Amino acid sequence: MEMFSIASGSSGNCICVGSNNVHVMIDAGISGKRIEEGMNQMNLTTRDMAGVLITHEHSDHIGGLGVIARRYGIPIYTTQGTADAIMMSSSLGKIDPGLFHIIRPDEEFTIGDLTVRPIHISHDAADPVAYILKDGKKKMGVITDLGYYDDYIIENISDLDAMLIEANHDVHMLQVGPYPYPLKQRILGDRGHLANETCGRLLGEVLHDNVKQVLLGHLSKENNYPDLALESVRAEVTLGDNPYKGTDFKITVASRSSVSERIVV
Ligand SMILES: [Zn+2]
Ligand SMILES: [Zn+2]
């Protein structure tokens, strides 16, 4: 299996996951042009995508969806709540309702030889999910936009070979930063985003000897920066009640604007 990030951050998200036979895209929160350019860098095209899995209806996850749906007719997989919210959104233009495949959290479905498991996440959207994908041998996850984690999340992501996981903000940067108070409260709340430290604690719960690589993603532009996210996450893993140090694993940061390396498991 392989995974790469075309863009990850509060300014737009698009992640590609594939097996030897089939590729899918998770979210389309950047322009159709940027998606295609990113795919081309990895010797793929948007047309190669067998589906686009949408996590939730916030614009940083669906901004380019209207264009790619109309241009390429790619099947759209998402929950009913998210599909309804997308259809009501005026900014995307018209999307053929026939492209939607309604999926449910905790119910696996297949796209080619990929088995996809959507899992509930706590976020201020209609019916948001994260996605776990496996090809029969290996398993990867894309877990962003969640206000907190619990045993359900830990159980679902404790046997991944590689993952992209949210390290959204540094709590202190957010608290002293320029955001208005209600927005700070939203981000810090149970339906907001995972802080660097919380991401590190979650990783401490789910890391195992066979984790090949962790990609930190969905960093806030104003309230985080890559080195800080990396160091905070590593420190939490090292301090946590687990057998590992933060430096035992390959942990890298997905960029908001450039394509990541190809992670192969
Ligand atoms: Zn987001
Ligand atoms: Zn969101």
GROMACS .gro file of C-alpha atoms and ligand atoms in nm:
model
  267
    1MET     CA    1   0.000   0.000   0.000
    2GLU     CA    2   0.103   0.358  -0.038
    3MET     CA    3  -0.004   0.698   0.084
    4PHE     CA    4   0.097   1.053   0.009
    5SER     CA    5  -0.036   1.393   0.097
    6ILE     CA    6  -0.095   1.647  -0.176
    7ALA     CA    7  -0.197   1.910   0.078
    8SER     CA    8  -0.270   1.894   0.448
    9GLY     CA    9  -0.363   2.178   0.680
   10SER     CA   10  -0.640   2.412   0.777
   11SER     CA   11  -0.598   2.570   0.432
   12GLY     CA   12  -0.688   2.253   0.240
   13ASN     CA   13  -0.664   1.876   0.251
   14CYS     CA   14  -0.616   1.607  -0.012
   15ILE     CA   15  -0.455   1.271   0.064
   16CYS     CA   16  -0.407   0.980  -0.177
   17VAL     CA   17  -0.405   0.616  -0.064
   18GLY     CA   18  -0.361   0.320  -0.294
   19SER     CA   19  -0.294  -0.051  -0.331
   20ASN     CA   20  -0.116  -0.210  -0.625
   21ASN     CA   21  -0.447  -0.202  -0.813
   22VAL     CA   22  -0.655   0.094  -0.705
   23HIS     CA   23  -0.613   0.447  -0.571
   24VAL     CA   24  -0.857   0.666  -0.384
   25MET     CA   25  -0.842   1.023  -0.269
   26ILE     CA   26  -0.940   1.132   0.081
   27ASP     CA   27  -1.092   1.481   0.067
   28ALA     CA   28  -1.068   1.736  -0.211
   29GLY     CA   29  -1.012   2.059  -0.020
   30ILE     CA   30  -0.783   2.227  -0.272
   31SER     CA   31  -0.842   2.332  -0.633
   32GLY     CA   32  -0.886   2.073  -0.906
   33LYS     CA   33  -0.573   2.214  -1.068
   34ARG     CA   34  -0.360   2.164  -0.756
   35ILE     CA   35  -0.498   1.811  -0.711
   36GLU     CA   36  -0.405   1.721  -1.067
   37GLU     CA   37  -0.058   1.877  -1.035
   38GLY     CA   38   0.001   1.682  -0.714
   39MET     CA   39  -0.115   1.358  -0.871
   40ASN     CA   40   0.111   1.420  -1.172
   41GLN     CA   41   0.413   1.462  -0.944
   42MET     CA   42   0.345   1.107  -0.828
   43ASN     CA   43   0.291   0.975  -1.181
   44LEU     CA   44  -0.085   0.956  -1.135
   45THR     CA   45  -0.376   1.162  -1.260
   46THR     CA   46  -0.702   1.255  -1.093
   47ARG     CA   47  -0.869   1.028  -1.347
   48ASP     CA   48  -0.690   0.730  -1.185
   49MET     CA   49  -0.889   0.779  -0.864
   50ALA     CA   50  -1.154   0.511  -0.816
   51GLY     CA   51  -1.328   0.726  -0.558
   52VAL     CA   52  -1.305   1.030  -0.337
   53LEU     CA   53  -1.376   0.968   0.032
   54ILE     CA   54  -1.502   1.280   0.203
   55THR     CA   55  -1.449   1.316   0.578
   56HIS     CA   56  -1.685   1.612   0.634
   57GLU     CA   57  -1.826   1.921   0.467
   58HIS     CA   58  -1.588   2.194   0.586
   59SER     CA   59  -1.445   2.385   0.291
   60ASP     CA   60  -1.085   2.279   0.361
   61HIS     CA   61  -1.204   1.924   0.275
   62ILE     CA   62  -1.443   1.982  -0.016
   63GLY     CA   63  -1.333   2.306  -0.185
   64GLY     CA   64  -1.228   2.129  -0.506
   65LEU     CA   65  -1.497   1.861  -0.501
   66GLY     CA   66  -1.739   2.032  -0.740
   67VAL     CA   67  -1.474   2.070  -1.007
   68ILE     CA   68  -1.337   1.716  -0.987
   69ALA     CA   69  -1.687   1.565  -0.970
   70ARG     CA   70  -1.791   1.749  -1.288
   71ARG     CA   71  -1.461   1.708  -1.472
   72TYR     CA   72  -1.387   1.345  -1.390
   73GLY     CA   73  -1.715   1.197  -1.262
   74ILE     CA   74  -1.538   1.030  -0.972
   75PRO     CA   75  -1.767   0.843  -0.726
   76ILE     CA   76  -1.802   1.030  -0.396
   77TYR     CA   77  -1.817   0.824  -0.076
   78THR     CA   78  -1.945   0.995   0.235
   79THR     CA   79  -2.202   0.979   0.514
   80GLN     CA   80  -2.562   1.089   0.457
   81GLY     CA   81  -2.517   1.391   0.682
   82THR     CA   82  -2.210   1.507   0.493
   83ALA     CA   83  -2.371   1.438   0.154
   84ASP     CA   84  -2.675   1.647   0.253
   85ALA     CA   85  -2.451   1.930   0.369
   86ILE     CA   86  -2.250   1.917   0.044
   87MET     CA   87  -2.567   1.922  -0.168
   88MET     CA   88  -2.693   2.227   0.023
   89SER     CA   89  -2.365   2.412  -0.018
   90SER     CA   90  -2.396   2.683  -0.279
   91SER     CA   91  -2.024   2.738  -0.334
   92LEU     CA   92  -1.943   2.405  -0.503
   93GLY     CA   93  -2.174   2.433  -0.802
   94LYS     CA   94  -2.387   2.146  -0.920
   95ILE     CA   95  -2.279   1.791  -0.838
   96ASP     CA   96  -2.458   1.494  -0.997
   97PRO     CA   97  -2.646   1.326  -0.707
   98GLY     CA   98  -2.579   0.993  -0.879
   99LEU     CA   99  -2.209   1.020  -0.789
  100PHE     CA  100  -2.279   0.986  -0.416
  101HIS     CA  101  -2.234   0.654  -0.240
  102ILE     CA  102  -2.366   0.677   0.114
  103ILE     CA  103  -2.148   0.504   0.372
  104ARG     CA  104  -2.197   0.451   0.745
  105PRO     CA  105  -1.946   0.471   1.028
  106ASP     CA  106  -1.820   0.126   1.139
  107GLU     CA  107  -1.952  -0.041   0.822
  108GLU     CA  108  -1.672  -0.153   0.592
  109PHE     CA  109  -1.702  -0.124   0.216
  110THR     CA  110  -1.470  -0.209  -0.070
  111ILE     CA  111  -1.329  -0.014  -0.363
  112GLY     CA  112  -1.136  -0.258  -0.580
  113ASP     CA  113  -0.907  -0.451  -0.346
  114LEU     CA  114  -0.917  -0.180  -0.080
  115THR     CA  115  -1.139  -0.231   0.223
  116VAL     CA  116  -1.242   0.099   0.376
  117ARG     CA  117  -1.365   0.145   0.731
  118PRO     CA  118  -1.512   0.484   0.822
  119ILE     CA  119  -1.495   0.566   1.193
  120HIS     CA  120  -1.679   0.832   1.394
  121ILE     CA  121  -1.485   1.139   1.495
  122SER     CA  122  -1.593   1.421   1.724
  123HIS     CA  123  -1.593   1.742   1.518
  124ASP     CA  124  -1.832   2.031   1.458
  125ALA     CA  125  -1.971   1.898   1.131
  126ALA     CA  126  -2.288   1.708   1.032
  127ASP     CA  127  -2.159   1.350   1.043
  128PRO     CA  128  -1.779   1.349   1.020
  129VAL     CA  129  -1.563   1.038   0.983
  130ALA     CA  130  -1.199   0.935   0.955
  131TYR     CA  131  -1.094   0.652   0.724
  132ILE     CA  132  -0.899   0.330   0.779
  133LEU     CA  133  -0.796   0.146   0.460
  134LYS     CA  134  -0.648  -0.199   0.411
  135ASP     CA  135  -0.547  -0.409   0.113
  136GLY     CA  136  -0.558  -0.749   0.282
  137LYS     CA  137  -0.203  -0.732   0.412
  138LYS     CA  138  -0.141  -0.376   0.527
  139LYS     CA  139  -0.346  -0.106   0.689
  140MET     CA  140  -0.330   0.274   0.682
  141GLY     CA  141  -0.535   0.550   0.838
  142VAL     CA  142  -0.609   0.916   0.781
  143ILE     CA  143  -0.728   1.065   1.109
  144THR     CA  144  -0.782   1.441   1.124
  145ASP     CA  145  -1.039   1.692   1.247
  146LEU     CA  146  -1.121   1.547   1.587
  147GLY     CA  147  -1.166   1.732   1.912
  148TYR     CA  148  -1.056   1.443   2.131
  149TYR     CA  149  -0.982   1.074   2.121
  150ASP     CA  150  -1.125   0.792   2.327
  151ASP     CA  151  -1.097   0.412   2.351
  152TYR     CA  152  -1.301   0.375   2.032
  153ILE     CA  153  -1.045   0.574   1.833
  154ILE     CA  154  -0.754   0.391   1.999
  155GLU     CA  155  -0.908   0.051   1.917
  156ASN     CA  156  -0.961   0.146   1.555
  157ILE     CA  157  -0.611   0.278   1.488
  158SER     CA  158  -0.395   0.053   1.706
  159ASP     CA  159  -0.285  -0.183   1.427
  160LEU     CA  160  -0.194   0.055   1.146
  161ASP     CA  161   0.125   0.021   0.942
  162ALA     CA  162   0.128   0.393   0.863
  163MET     CA  163  -0.097   0.687   0.934
  164LEU     CA  164  -0.158   1.052   0.878
  165ILE     CA  165  -0.274   1.196   1.207
  166GLU     CA  166  -0.373   1.544   1.314
  167ALA     CA  167  -0.134   1.770   1.506
  168ASN     CA  168  -0.337   2.086   1.461
  169HIS     CA  169  -0.212   2.342   1.707
  170ASP     CA  170   0.010   2.430   1.994
  171VAL     CA  171  -0.223   2.516   2.282
  172HIS     CA  172  -0.012   2.811   2.400
  173MET     CA  173   0.024   2.960   2.053
  174LEU     CA  174  -0.350   2.932   2.010
  175GLN     CA  175  -0.424   3.089   2.348
  176VAL     CA  176  -0.202   3.393   2.297
  177GLY     CA  177  -0.264   3.415   1.920
  178PRO     CA  178  -0.488   3.647   1.717
  179TYR     CA  179  -0.799   3.428   1.685
  180PRO     CA  180  -1.120   3.564   1.839
  181TYR     CA  181  -1.215   3.401   2.168
  182PRO     CA  182  -1.513   3.194   2.035
  183LEU     CA  183  -1.293   3.046   1.760
  184LYS     CA  184  -1.024   2.958   2.016
  185GLN     CA  185  -1.291   2.785   2.224
  186ARG     CA  186  -1.417   2.595   1.920
  187ILE     CA  187  -1.071   2.468   1.827
  188LEU     CA  188  -0.990   2.370   2.186
  189GLY     CA  189  -1.331   2.208   2.240
  190ASP     CA  190  -1.445   1.847   2.213
  191ARG     CA  191  -1.560   1.904   1.855
  192GLY     CA  192  -1.251   2.094   1.743
  193HIS     CA  193  -0.900   1.978   1.662
  194LEU     CA  194  -0.624   1.769   1.820
  195ALA     CA  195  -0.342   1.969   1.979
  196ASN     CA  196   0.019   1.861   1.930
  197GLU     CA  197   0.040   1.719   2.283
  198THR     CA  198  -0.288   1.528   2.247
  199CYS     CA  199  -0.170   1.385   1.917
  200GLY     CA  200   0.151   1.270   2.088
  201ARG     CA  201  -0.045   1.105   2.370
  202LEU     CA  202  -0.270   0.928   2.120
  203LEU     CA  203   0.034   0.805   1.930
  204GLY     CA  204   0.178   0.675   2.255
  205GLU     CA  205  -0.134   0.460   2.287
  206VAL     CA  206  -0.130   0.317   1.936
  207LEU     CA  207   0.235   0.283   1.832
  208HIS     CA  208   0.368  -0.071   1.790
  209ASP     CA  209   0.688  -0.223   1.657
  210ASN     CA  210   0.565  -0.245   1.298
  211VAL     CA  211   0.457   0.116   1.248
  212LYS     CA  212   0.660   0.222   0.947
  213GLN     CA  213   0.587   0.594   0.936
  214VAL     CA  214   0.367   0.860   1.090
  215LEU     CA  215   0.276   1.172   0.897
  216LEU     CA  216   0.158   1.463   1.112
  217GLY     CA  217  -0.107   1.662   0.933
  218HIS     CA  218  -0.374   1.931   0.937
  219LEU     CA  219  -0.138   2.180   1.104
  220SER     CA  220  -0.284   2.522   1.174
  221LYS     CA  221  -0.113   2.798   0.981
  222GLU     CA  222  -0.143   3.051   1.264
  223ASN     CA  223  -0.112   2.830   1.571
  224ASN     CA  224   0.159   2.579   1.488
  225TYR     CA  225   0.469   2.521   1.284
  226PRO     CA  226   0.623   2.199   1.163
  227ASP     CA  227   0.927   2.177   1.395
  228LEU     CA  228   0.715   2.255   1.699
  229ALA     CA  229   0.457   1.991   1.607
  230LEU     CA  230   0.730   1.733   1.554
  231GLU     CA  231   0.914   1.809   1.878
  232SER     CA  232   0.595   1.823   2.089
  233VAL     CA  233   0.467   1.494   1.951
  234ARG     CA  234   0.803   1.323   1.999
  235ALA     CA  235   0.831   1.454   2.355
  236GLU     CA  236   0.484   1.321   2.445
  237VAL     CA  237   0.564   0.978   2.302
  238THR     CA  238   0.890   0.969   2.500
  239LEU     CA  239   0.723   1.082   2.824
  240GLY     CA  240   0.423   0.856   2.783
  241ASP     CA  241   0.354   0.521   2.944
  242ASN     CA  242   0.476   0.316   2.648
  243PRO     CA  243   0.799   0.135   2.561
  244TYR     CA  244   0.906   0.386   2.296
  245LYS     CA  245   1.094   0.709   2.249
  246GLY     CA  246   0.965   0.967   2.004
  247THR     CA  247   1.274   0.913   1.794
  248ASP     CA  248   1.209   0.538   1.753
  249PHE     CA  249   0.974   0.603   1.462
  250LYS     CA  250   0.991   0.789   1.139
  251ILE     CA  251   0.764   1.086   1.203
  252THR     CA  252   0.740   1.358   0.940
  253VAL     CA  253   0.512   1.655   0.881
  254ALA     CA  254   0.279   1.686   0.583
  255SER     CA  255   0.309   2.025   0.419
  256ARG     CA  256   0.012   2.250   0.354
  257SER     CA  257   0.134   2.333   0.006
  258SER     CA  258   0.369   2.069  -0.129
  259VAL     CA  259   0.335   1.698  -0.197
  260SER     CA  260   0.477   1.468   0.070
  261GLU     CA  261   0.703   1.175   0.006
  262ARG     CA  262   0.537   0.848  -0.092
  263ILE     CA  263   0.491   0.628   0.216
  264VAL     CA  264   0.500   0.262   0.115
  265VAL     CA  265   0.417  -0.025   0.351
  266ZN      ZN  266  -1.023   2.044   0.842
  267ZN      ZN  267  -1.329   2.047   0.986
   0.00000   0.00000   0.00000
